[in-house]
């Protein structure tokens, strides 16, 4: 009720005392997504889940703890929102992007080009520090649940692609698991020993050979 009254009066958690201050703050009021994105950024920068702390995140966002409590009941609620945002950005949006390709084999190749591609600047643009940090935090129940959801979603999608290509259901599932294992191994290797990966010039041929092996009919 108090929150509703403050909202009606233009006095949310980022508002100052004066009307002019309230109007300016209302334009810049932070959203729950702003907080979730800030939490993910902090996790990915090496702090892990320990970096999801209200006061440091408030400082990062240039606001106060009041803004946090406007959107979330507690830290666990923020972690839940951040993980949901990660699932959306790192799985759902990527799948949606490759779904514009009608041919399933080309879709599969496009997907792996997207998630394992490298540039001359970095050997592995997909050694995603955020995903690696979450993989290292599987002992946390919320993270474990999100990783289980993402893993099932990704393997199901890959299996569906192999099925569309023409493999029987069991074989499509097996190849989907193999393809996802390749992705995880590539990501971990790109983080731990990037020099072991092919050079940017050699990488397209390496990826093509990997895809050919996954698509080969025995």
XYZ file of N, CA and C in Angstrom:
654
model
N 0.821 -1.195 0.000
C 0.000 0.000 0.000
C 0.858 1.249 0.000
N 1.915 1.229 0.837
C 2.793 2.395 0.910
C 3.473 2.633 -0.428
N 3.867 1.539 -1.102
C 4.498 1.691 -2.403
C 3.532 2.310 -3.398
N 2.265 1.870 -3.375
C 1.278 2.409 -4.291
C 1.076 3.893 -4.048
N 0.994 4.287 -2.777
C 0.820 5.694 -2.462
C 2.006 6.509 -2.941
N 3.239 5.981 -2.751
C 4.411 6.713 -3.207
C 4.418 6.846 -4.713
N 3.989 5.772 -5.408
C 3.962 5.821 -6.861
C 2.959 6.849 -7.343
N 1.773 6.899 -6.687
C 0.753 7.852 -7.085
C 1.207 9.283 -6.834
N 2.018 9.469 -5.804
C 2.469 10.805 -5.453
C 3.768 11.172 -6.157
N 4.305 10.231 -7.003
C 5.569 10.503 -7.660
C 6.732 10.464 -6.718
N 6.670 9.595 -5.712
C 7.721 9.541 -4.712
C 8.267 8.121 -4.577
N 8.731 7.547 -5.687
C 9.338 6.225 -5.657
C 10.718 6.290 -5.057
N 11.434 5.189 -4.998
C 12.682 5.089 -4.260
C 13.807 5.925 -4.829
N 13.711 6.378 -6.105
C 14.782 7.196 -6.631
C 14.460 8.686 -6.571
N 13.327 9.049 -5.915
C 12.912 10.438 -5.922
C 13.587 11.238 -4.832
N 13.824 12.514 -5.130
C 14.292 13.442 -4.115
C 13.116 14.005 -3.360
N 13.356 15.057 -2.581
C 12.305 15.608 -1.749
C 11.440 16.591 -2.516
N 12.029 17.303 -3.481
C 11.262 18.316 -4.188
C 10.508 17.754 -5.362
N 9.504 18.530 -5.818
C 8.712 18.065 -6.950
C 9.565 17.956 -8.204
N 10.432 18.944 -8.447
C 11.300 18.892 -9.613
C 12.226 17.699 -9.569
N 12.766 17.433 -8.390
C 13.623 16.260 -8.251
C 12.836 14.993 -8.523
N 11.604 14.949 -8.039
C 10.766 13.770 -8.250
C 10.483 13.546 -9.716
N 10.237 14.632 -10.455
C 9.958 14.496 -11.875
C 11.176 13.983 -12.631
N 12.355 14.502 -12.267
C 13.569 14.034 -12.935
C 13.833 12.566 -12.615
N 13.663 12.203 -11.351
C 13.935 10.828 -10.942
C 12.945 9.863 -11.558
N 11.693 10.321 -11.724
C 10.684 9.445 -12.290
C 11.080 9.018 -13.702
N 11.707 9.949 -14.449
C 12.133 9.633 -15.801
C 13.241 8.579 -15.805
N 14.055 8.599 -14.768
C 15.208 7.703 -14.722
C 15.002 6.533 -13.771
N 13.766 6.293 -13.349
C 13.526 5.235 -12.374
C 14.037 3.899 -12.895
N 14.776 3.224 -12.052
C 15.332 1.932 -12.435
C 14.255 0.857 -12.447
N 14.424 -0.111 -13.322
C 13.491 -1.225 -13.416
C 14.095 -2.468 -12.776
N 13.256 -3.465 -12.584
C 13.751 -4.743 -12.069
C 14.773 -5.342 -13.028
N 14.570 -5.116 -14.324
C 15.527 -5.638 -15.305
C 16.884 -4.948 -15.171
N 16.890 -3.655 -14.868
C 18.164 -2.965 -14.635
C 18.947 -3.650 -13.517
N 18.241 -3.986 -12.455
C 18.888 -4.660 -11.327
C 19.370 -6.052 -11.722
N 18.549 -6.774 -12.479
C 18.938 -8.120 -12.913
C 20.170 -8.067 -13.809
N 20.192 -7.106 -14.740
C 21.343 -6.974 -15.627
C 22.603 -6.598 -14.851
N 22.452 -5.731 -13.863
C 23.602 -5.344 -13.039
C 24.123 -6.538 -12.250
N 23.215 -7.360 -11.752
C 23.627 -8.557 -11.015
C 24.385 -9.516 -11.919
N 23.899 -9.712 -13.145
C 24.584 -10.599 -14.082
C 25.965 -10.059 -14.443
N 26.053 -8.747 -14.637
C 27.355 -8.147 -14.951
C 28.343 -8.378 -13.817
N 27.879 -8.218 -12.590
C 28.757 -8.414 -11.429
C 29.206 -9.867 -11.321
N 28.294 -10.795 -11.578
C 28.649 -12.219 -11.544
C 29.705 -12.519 -12.600
N 29.487 -11.999 -13.813
C 30.388 -12.278 -14.917
C 31.749 -11.636 -14.799
N 31.867 -10.614 -13.979
C 33.149 -9.928 -13.812
C 34.079 -10.662 -12.859
N 33.651 -11.805 -12.374
C 34.529 -12.623 -11.551
C 34.128 -12.721 -10.099
N 33.102 -11.982 -9.721
C 32.691 -12.013 -8.326
C 31.815 -13.184 -7.959
N 31.269 -13.873 -8.975
C 30.365 -14.975 -8.689
C 29.121 -14.496 -7.975
N 28.407 -15.423 -7.367
C 27.175 -15.054 -6.672
C 27.432 -14.132 -5.491
N 28.627 -14.172 -4.942
C 28.949 -13.284 -3.825
C 28.854 -11.822 -4.232
N 28.982 -11.552 -5.537
C 28.906 -10.174 -6.023
C 27.479 -9.648 -6.052
N 26.512 -10.538 -5.892
C 25.115 -10.100 -5.867
C 24.800 -9.645 -4.449
N 25.184 -8.420 -4.156
C 24.973 -7.801 -2.849
C 24.324 -6.448 -3.078
N 23.351 -6.113 -2.266
C 22.505 -4.955 -2.533
C 23.294 -3.654 -2.583
N 24.095 -3.377 -1.579
C 24.769 -2.080 -1.516
C 25.743 -1.861 -2.674
N 26.628 -2.826 -3.002
C 27.513 -2.619 -4.152
C 26.750 -2.455 -5.468
N 25.673 -3.198 -5.640
C 24.889 -3.066 -6.869
C 24.192 -1.715 -6.923
N 23.714 -1.243 -5.778
C 23.096 0.083 -5.736
C 24.112 1.146 -6.133
N 25.334 1.024 -5.621
C 26.385 1.977 -5.982
C 26.690 1.890 -7.473
N 26.704 0.694 -7.996
C 26.967 0.486 -9.426
C 25.912 1.180 -10.276
N 24.676 1.127 -9.814
C 23.559 1.706 -10.551
C 23.328 3.176 -10.218
N 24.080 3.696 -9.251
C 23.922 5.095 -8.871
C 22.615 5.373 -8.164
N 22.195 4.439 -7.320
C 20.926 4.605 -6.617
C 21.099 4.169 -5.165
N 19.997 3.946 -4.487
C 20.024 3.553 -3.081
C 19.388 2.177 -2.908
N 19.517 1.645 -1.702
C 18.907 0.346 -1.416
C 17.391 0.404 -1.537
N 16.830 1.599 -1.372
C 15.380 1.717 -1.493
C 14.879 1.267 -2.848
N 15.664 1.528 -3.895
C 15.278 1.091 -5.235
C 15.203 -0.425 -5.310
N 16.166 -1.084 -4.681
C 16.165 -2.551 -4.673
C 14.890 -3.081 -4.033
N 14.558 -2.566 -2.862
C 13.397 -3.088 -2.138
C 12.079 -2.671 -2.784
N 12.144 -1.715 -3.680
C 10.955 -1.369 -4.457
C 10.585 -2.522 -5.387
N 11.599 -3.234 -5.872
C 11.381 -4.290 -6.865
C 11.476 -5.706 -6.312
N 12.270 -5.904 -5.265
C 12.553 -7.259 -4.792
C 12.369 -7.371 -3.287
N 11.852 -8.511 -2.878
C 11.654 -8.739 -1.445
C 12.969 -9.026 -0.741
N 13.895 -9.675 -1.458
C 15.161 -10.060 -0.839
C 16.174 -10.394 -1.930
N 17.373 -10.744 -1.508
C 18.460 -11.059 -2.439
C 18.119 -12.262 -3.305
N 17.470 -13.264 -2.727
C 17.124 -14.468 -3.484
C 16.204 -14.131 -4.657
N 15.309 -13.169 -4.449
C 14.406 -12.765 -5.529
C 15.185 -12.108 -6.664
N 16.211 -11.327 -6.325
C 17.050 -10.721 -7.361
C 17.826 -11.793 -8.118
N 18.383 -12.755 -7.403
C 19.105 -13.842 -8.070
C 18.177 -14.582 -9.030
N 16.951 -14.829 -8.596
C 15.977 -15.523 -9.448
C 15.700 -14.718 -10.711
N 15.527 -13.402 -10.568
C 15.270 -12.543 -11.721
C 16.480 -12.491 -12.645
N 17.667 -12.429 -12.061
C 18.887 -12.385 -12.866
C 19.058 -13.675 -13.663
N 18.797 -14.800 -13.045
C 18.926 -16.080 -13.740
C 17.886 -16.218 -14.848
N 16.682 -15.727 -14.604
C 15.650 -15.759 -15.643
C 16.071 -14.901 -16.830
N 16.681 -13.767 -16.543
C 17.178 -12.893 -17.612
C 18.301 -13.578 -18.383
N 19.160 -14.299 -17.680
C 20.246 -15.025 -18.341
C 19.691 -16.098 -19.271
N 18.705 -16.842 -18.820
C 18.076 -17.867 -19.663
C 17.515 -17.226 -20.926
N 16.856 -16.100 -20.751
C 16.249 -15.407 -21.887
C 17.307 -14.953 -22.895
N 18.349 -14.281 -22.405
C 19.342 -13.686 -23.303
C 20.290 -14.713 -23.907
N 20.687 -15.715 -23.135
C 21.728 -16.641 -23.580
C 21.198 -17.932 -24.178
N 19.895 -18.108 -24.171
C 19.327 -19.309 -24.788
C 18.155 -18.945 -25.694
N 17.106 -18.380 -25.128
C 15.895 -18.118 -25.908
C 16.150 -17.167 -27.074
N 16.882 -16.082 -26.823
C 17.120 -15.098 -27.881
C 18.050 -15.646 -28.957
N 18.999 -16.476 -28.576
C 19.900 -17.085 -29.562
C 19.136 -18.059 -30.452
N 18.281 -18.867 -29.842
C 17.464 -19.799 -30.623
C 16.559 -19.033 -31.580
N 15.943 -17.977 -31.094
C 15.058 -17.175 -31.943
C 15.819 -16.593 -33.132
N 17.067 -16.205 -32.914
C 17.861 -15.609 -33.989
C 18.170 -16.614 -35.092
N 18.490 -17.853 -34.734
C 18.838 -18.839 -35.764
C 17.598 -19.461 -36.396
N 16.447 -19.327 -35.760
C 15.219 -19.913 -36.297
C 14.763 -19.239 -37.585
N 15.365 -18.102 -37.924
C 15.002 -17.439 -39.179
C 15.507 -18.212 -40.391
N 16.433 -19.148 -40.176
C 16.946 -19.995 -41.261
C 16.037 -21.215 -41.419
N 15.414 -21.404 -42.585
C 14.464 -22.516 -42.743
C 15.114 -23.894 -42.840
N 16.338 -23.975 -43.355
C 16.988 -25.270 -43.533
C 17.614 -25.726 -42.216
N 17.247 -26.916 -41.699
C 17.734 -27.330 -40.374
C 19.245 -27.531 -40.299
N 19.864 -28.039 -41.363
C 21.320 -28.218 -41.318
C 22.025 -26.863 -41.296
N 21.562 -25.942 -42.111
C 22.149 -24.599 -42.101
C 21.889 -23.909 -40.763
N 20.728 -24.199 -40.186
C 20.401 -23.623 -38.879
C 21.379 -24.118 -37.815
N 21.690 -25.402 -37.876
C 22.636 -25.983 -36.922
C 24.017 -25.357 -37.082
N 24.456 -25.220 -38.318
C 25.765 -24.621 -38.566
C 25.784 -23.150 -38.141
N 24.710 -22.453 -38.412
C 24.636 -21.049 -38.006
C 24.682 -20.929 -36.492
N 23.985 -21.820 -35.805
C 23.968 -21.791 -34.344
C 25.378 -21.928 -33.781
N 26.125 -22.910 -34.277
C 27.460 -23.133 -33.722
C 28.459 -22.074 -34.170
N 28.250 -21.502 -35.345
C 29.077 -20.357 -35.723
C 28.843 -19.206 -34.757
N 27.598 -19.043 -34.357
C 27.239 -17.944 -33.456
C 27.788 -18.154 -32.050
N 27.669 -19.367 -31.524
C 28.025 -19.570 -30.111
C 29.470 -19.998 -29.894
N 30.199 -20.331 -30.974
C 31.605 -20.704 -30.802
C 32.538 -19.854 -31.644
N 32.018 -18.848 -32.302
C 32.843 -18.050 -33.195
C 33.929 -17.289 -32.468
N 35.040 -17.052 -33.148
C 36.133 -16.287 -32.574
C 36.474 -15.127 -33.490
N 37.196 -14.173 -32.978
C 37.611 -13.002 -33.733
C 39.126 -12.873 -33.639
N 39.728 -12.024 -34.467
C 41.172 -11.809 -34.342
C 41.579 -11.243 -32.989
N 40.630 -10.636 -32.288
C 40.952 -10.023 -30.998
C 41.039 -11.071 -29.904
N 40.129 -12.031 -29.929
C 40.104 -13.059 -28.890
C 39.883 -14.415 -29.524
N 40.590 -15.421 -29.061
C 40.466 -16.749 -29.653
C 39.090 -17.355 -29.417
N 38.413 -16.940 -28.383
C 37.104 -17.526 -28.102
C 36.166 -16.466 -27.575
N 35.401 -15.889 -28.487
C 34.442 -14.875 -28.078
C 33.362 -15.474 -27.200
N 33.263 -16.798 -27.176
C 32.206 -17.432 -26.411
C 32.691 -18.053 -25.113
N 33.916 -17.756 -24.706
C 34.341 -18.172 -23.367
C 33.665 -17.208 -22.400
N 32.342 -17.299 -22.397
C 31.487 -16.352 -21.690
C 31.772 -16.405 -20.195
N 32.341 -15.340 -19.626
C 32.675 -15.387 -18.200
C 31.456 -15.559 -17.308
N 30.310 -15.048 -17.754
C 29.094 -15.205 -16.961
C 28.675 -16.667 -16.902
N 28.630 -17.312 -18.056
C 28.227 -18.724 -18.075
C 29.224 -19.588 -17.309
N 30.506 -19.292 -17.470
C 31.524 -20.048 -16.745
C 31.382 -19.857 -15.242
N 31.072 -18.642 -14.826
C 30.886 -18.378 -13.399
C 29.686 -19.145 -12.859
N 28.620 -19.201 -13.644
C 27.438 -19.945 -13.207
C 27.717 -21.446 -13.173
N 28.466 -21.939 -14.145
C 28.823 -23.360 -14.144
C 29.656 -23.728 -12.925
N 30.393 -22.750 -12.413
C 31.206 -22.992 -11.219
C 30.401 -22.835 -9.932
N 29.121 -22.487 -10.067
C 28.285 -22.229 -8.883
C 27.127 -23.208 -8.785
N 27.329 -24.418 -9.294
C 26.232 -25.385 -9.329
C 25.796 -25.849 -7.945
N 26.601 -25.553 -6.920
C 26.196 -25.920 -5.566
C 25.086 -25.051 -5.026
N 24.828 -23.920 -5.679
C 23.741 -23.040 -5.253
C 22.440 -23.551 -5.864
N 21.403 -23.778 -5.079
C 20.188 -24.407 -5.619
C 19.517 -23.613 -6.733
N 19.525 -22.284 -6.644
C 18.892 -21.500 -7.702
C 19.678 -21.602 -9.003
N 20.985 -21.562 -8.903
C 21.822 -21.694 -10.094
C 21.686 -23.096 -10.681
N 21.690 -24.104 -9.836
C 21.549 -25.482 -10.308
C 20.249 -25.661 -11.084
N 19.169 -25.064 -10.592
C 17.879 -25.178 -11.277
C 17.913 -24.482 -12.629
N 18.531 -23.304 -12.689
C 18.619 -22.565 -13.951
C 19.482 -23.309 -14.962
N 20.600 -23.854 -14.509
C 21.470 -24.610 -15.408
C 20.783 -25.871 -15.917
N 20.018 -26.512 -15.060
C 19.271 -27.699 -15.495
C 18.249 -27.305 -16.569
N 17.557 -26.202 -16.347
C 16.573 -25.721 -17.317
C 17.234 -25.401 -18.656
N 18.345 -24.680 -18.611
C 19.047 -24.285 -19.828
C 19.611 -25.504 -20.555
N 20.204 -26.417 -19.817
C 20.786 -27.610 -20.435
C 19.718 -28.426 -21.147
N 18.598 -28.649 -20.492
C 17.509 -29.412 -21.108
C 16.968 -28.696 -22.338
N 16.824 -27.381 -22.238
C 16.306 -26.595 -23.363
C 17.253 -26.668 -24.553
N 18.528 -26.517 -24.308
C 19.500 -26.512 -25.398
C 19.631 -27.887 -26.045
N 19.715 -28.930 -25.225
C 19.846 -30.275 -25.792
C 18.577 -30.655 -26.552
N 17.418 -30.305 -26.015
C 16.161 -30.577 -26.721
C 16.146 -29.876 -28.076
N 16.609 -28.634 -28.100
C 16.617 -27.890 -29.362
C 17.571 -28.531 -30.359
N 18.757 -28.881 -29.894
C 19.727 -29.531 -30.778
C 19.205 -30.869 -31.292
N 18.605 -31.646 -30.403
C 18.035 -32.927 -30.826
C 16.958 -32.710 -31.879
N 16.161 -31.663 -31.705
C 15.138 -31.345 -32.691
C 15.731 -31.009 -34.049
N 16.858 -30.295 -34.050
C 17.514 -29.975 -35.316
C 18.019 -31.232 -36.009
N 18.658 -32.110 -35.252
C 19.143 -33.352 -35.856
C 17.979 -34.212 -36.348
N 16.870 -34.163 -35.649
C 15.681 -34.889 -36.096
C 15.161 -34.309 -37.405
N 15.141 -32.984 -37.503
C 14.697 -32.334 -38.739
C 15.618 -32.669 -39.903
N 16.899 -32.823 -39.615
C 17.855 -33.191 -40.662
C 17.556 -34.589 -41.196
N 16.972 -35.456 -40.344
C 16.588 -36.780 -40.805
C 17.054 -37.940 -39.958
N 17.651 -37.664 -38.796
C 18.094 -38.745 -37.925
C 16.922 -39.281 -37.100
N 16.897 -40.596 -36.823
C 15.864 -41.157 -35.940
C 15.924 -40.494 -34.565
N 14.843 -40.595 -33.830
C 14.719 -39.864 -32.566
C 15.858 -40.152 -31.590
N 16.160 -41.426 -31.367
C 17.220 -41.772 -30.409
C 18.578 -41.255 -30.870
N 18.841 -41.389 -32.167
C 20.122 -40.923 -32.701
C 20.197 -39.399 -32.676
N 19.080 -38.748 -32.945
C 19.049 -37.284 -32.895
C 19.342 -36.792 -31.484
N 18.793 -37.494 -30.506
C 19.050 -37.125 -29.113
C 20.525 -37.327 -28.766
N 21.092 -38.430 -29.215
C 22.501 -38.716 -28.933
C 23.399 -37.650 -29.557
N 23.101 -37.270 -30.777
C 23.923 -36.264 -31.454
C 23.712 -34.873 -30.857
N 22.511 -34.613 -30.387
C 22.282 -33.348 -29.705
C 23.132 -33.232 -28.454
N 23.233 -34.339 -27.708
C 24.073 -34.358 -26.511
C 25.545 -34.204 -26.880
N 25.976 -34.872 -27.944
C 27.364 -34.744 -28.390
C 27.668 -33.302 -28.796
N 26.751 -32.689 -29.512
C 26.962 -31.313 -29.961
C 27.050 -30.357 -28.779
N 26.204 -30.575 -27.785
C 26.241 -29.690 -26.622
C 27.505 -29.921 -25.806
N 27.952 -31.152 -25.740
C 29.206 -31.449 -25.049
C 30.374 -30.756 -25.745
N 30.334 -30.721 -27.068
C 31.365 -29.999 -27.820
C 31.349 -28.521 -27.444
N 30.165 -27.941 -27.383
C 30.057 -26.518 -27.033
C 30.633 -26.245 -25.647
N 30.259 -27.067 -24.667
C 30.761 -26.858 -23.305
C 32.275 -27.023 -23.241
N 32.786 -28.038 -23.926
C 34.228 -28.245 -23.932
C 34.960 -27.093 -24.588
N 34.415 -26.603 -25.680
C 35.014 -25.462 -26.377
C 35.028 -24.230 -25.478
N 33.923 -23.996 -24.803
C 33.829 -22.835 -23.924
C 34.835 -22.922 -22.785
N 34.911 -24.088 -22.159
C 35.843 -24.264 -21.048
C 37.288 -24.150 -21.515
N 37.590 -24.724 -22.665
C 38.951 -24.657 -23.193
C 39.323 -23.219 -23.553
N 38.363 -22.499 -24.124
C 38.620 -21.107 -24.468
C 38.907 -20.253 -23.255
N 38.376 -20.659 -22.125
C 38.624 -19.934 -20.875
C 39.934 -20.364 -20.229
N 40.165 -21.675 -20.166
C 41.308 -22.191 -19.406
C 42.609 -22.175 -20.203
N 42.542 -22.630 -21.464
C 43.761 -22.715 -22.285
C 43.424 -22.245 -23.705
N 43.188 -20.970 -23.904
C 42.774 -20.493 -25.227
C 43.782 -20.778 -26.325
N 45.054 -20.895 -25.970
C 46.072 -21.166 -26.989
C 45.906 -22.550 -27.613
N 45.129 -23.424 -26.965
C 44.906 -24.767 -27.516
C 43.909 -24.755 -28.667
N 43.154 -23.681 -28.794
C 42.156 -23.599 -29.852
C 42.804 -23.194 -31.170
N 42.148 -23.505 -32.286
C 42.683 -23.077 -33.583
C 42.780 -21.556 -33.659
N 43.656 -21.085 -34.510
C 43.784 -19.646 -34.727
C 42.512 -19.121 -35.386
N 42.294 -17.816 -35.347
C 41.117 -17.265 -36.024
C 41.046 -17.666 -37.491
N 42.193 -17.750 -38.143
C 42.209 -18.119 -39.558
C 41.817 -19.583 -39.767
N 42.218 -20.442 -38.839
C 41.953 -21.878 -38.979
C 40.611 -22.293 -38.389
N 40.009 -21.406 -37.603
C 38.818 -21.819 -36.872
C 37.640 -22.207 -37.768
N 37.342 -21.468 -38.848
C 36.202 -21.876 -39.684
C 36.319 -23.306 -40.194
N 37.527 -23.713 -40.613
C 37.713 -25.084 -41.074
C 37.534 -26.096 -39.959
N 38.008 -25.734 -38.772
C 37.842 -26.604 -37.597
C 36.369 -26.791 -37.270
N 35.612 -25.704 -37.288
C 34.192 -25.794 -36.969
C 33.445 -26.576 -38.042
N 33.795 -26.346 -39.298
C 33.137 -27.078 -40.382
C 33.389 -28.578 -40.262
N 34.618 -28.957 -39.923
C 34.938 -30.379 -39.762
C 34.164 -30.985 -38.598
N 34.005 -30.210 -37.526
C 33.236 -30.687 -36.374
C 31.779 -30.896 -36.750
N 31.205 -29.939 -37.468
C 29.812 -30.062 -37.891
C 29.637 -31.232 -38.859
N 30.594 -31.403 -39.756
C 30.516 -32.533 -40.692
C 30.512 -33.858 -39.934
N 31.338 -33.950 -38.897
C 31.399 -35.183 -38.106
C 30.084 -35.430 -37.381
N 29.490 -34.371 -36.840
C 28.223 -34.519 -36.125
C 27.075 -34.879 -37.062
N 27.178 -34.463 -38.315
C 26.101 -34.697 -39.278
C 26.334 -35.941 -40.137
N 27.503 -36.553 -39.984
C 27.830 -37.711 -40.822
C 26.898 -38.878 -40.507
N 26.428 -39.515 -41.545
C 25.568 -40.696 -41.377
C 26.436 -41.945 -41.453
N 26.349 -42.763 -40.435
C 27.206 -43.951 -40.362
C 26.660 -45.065 -41.244
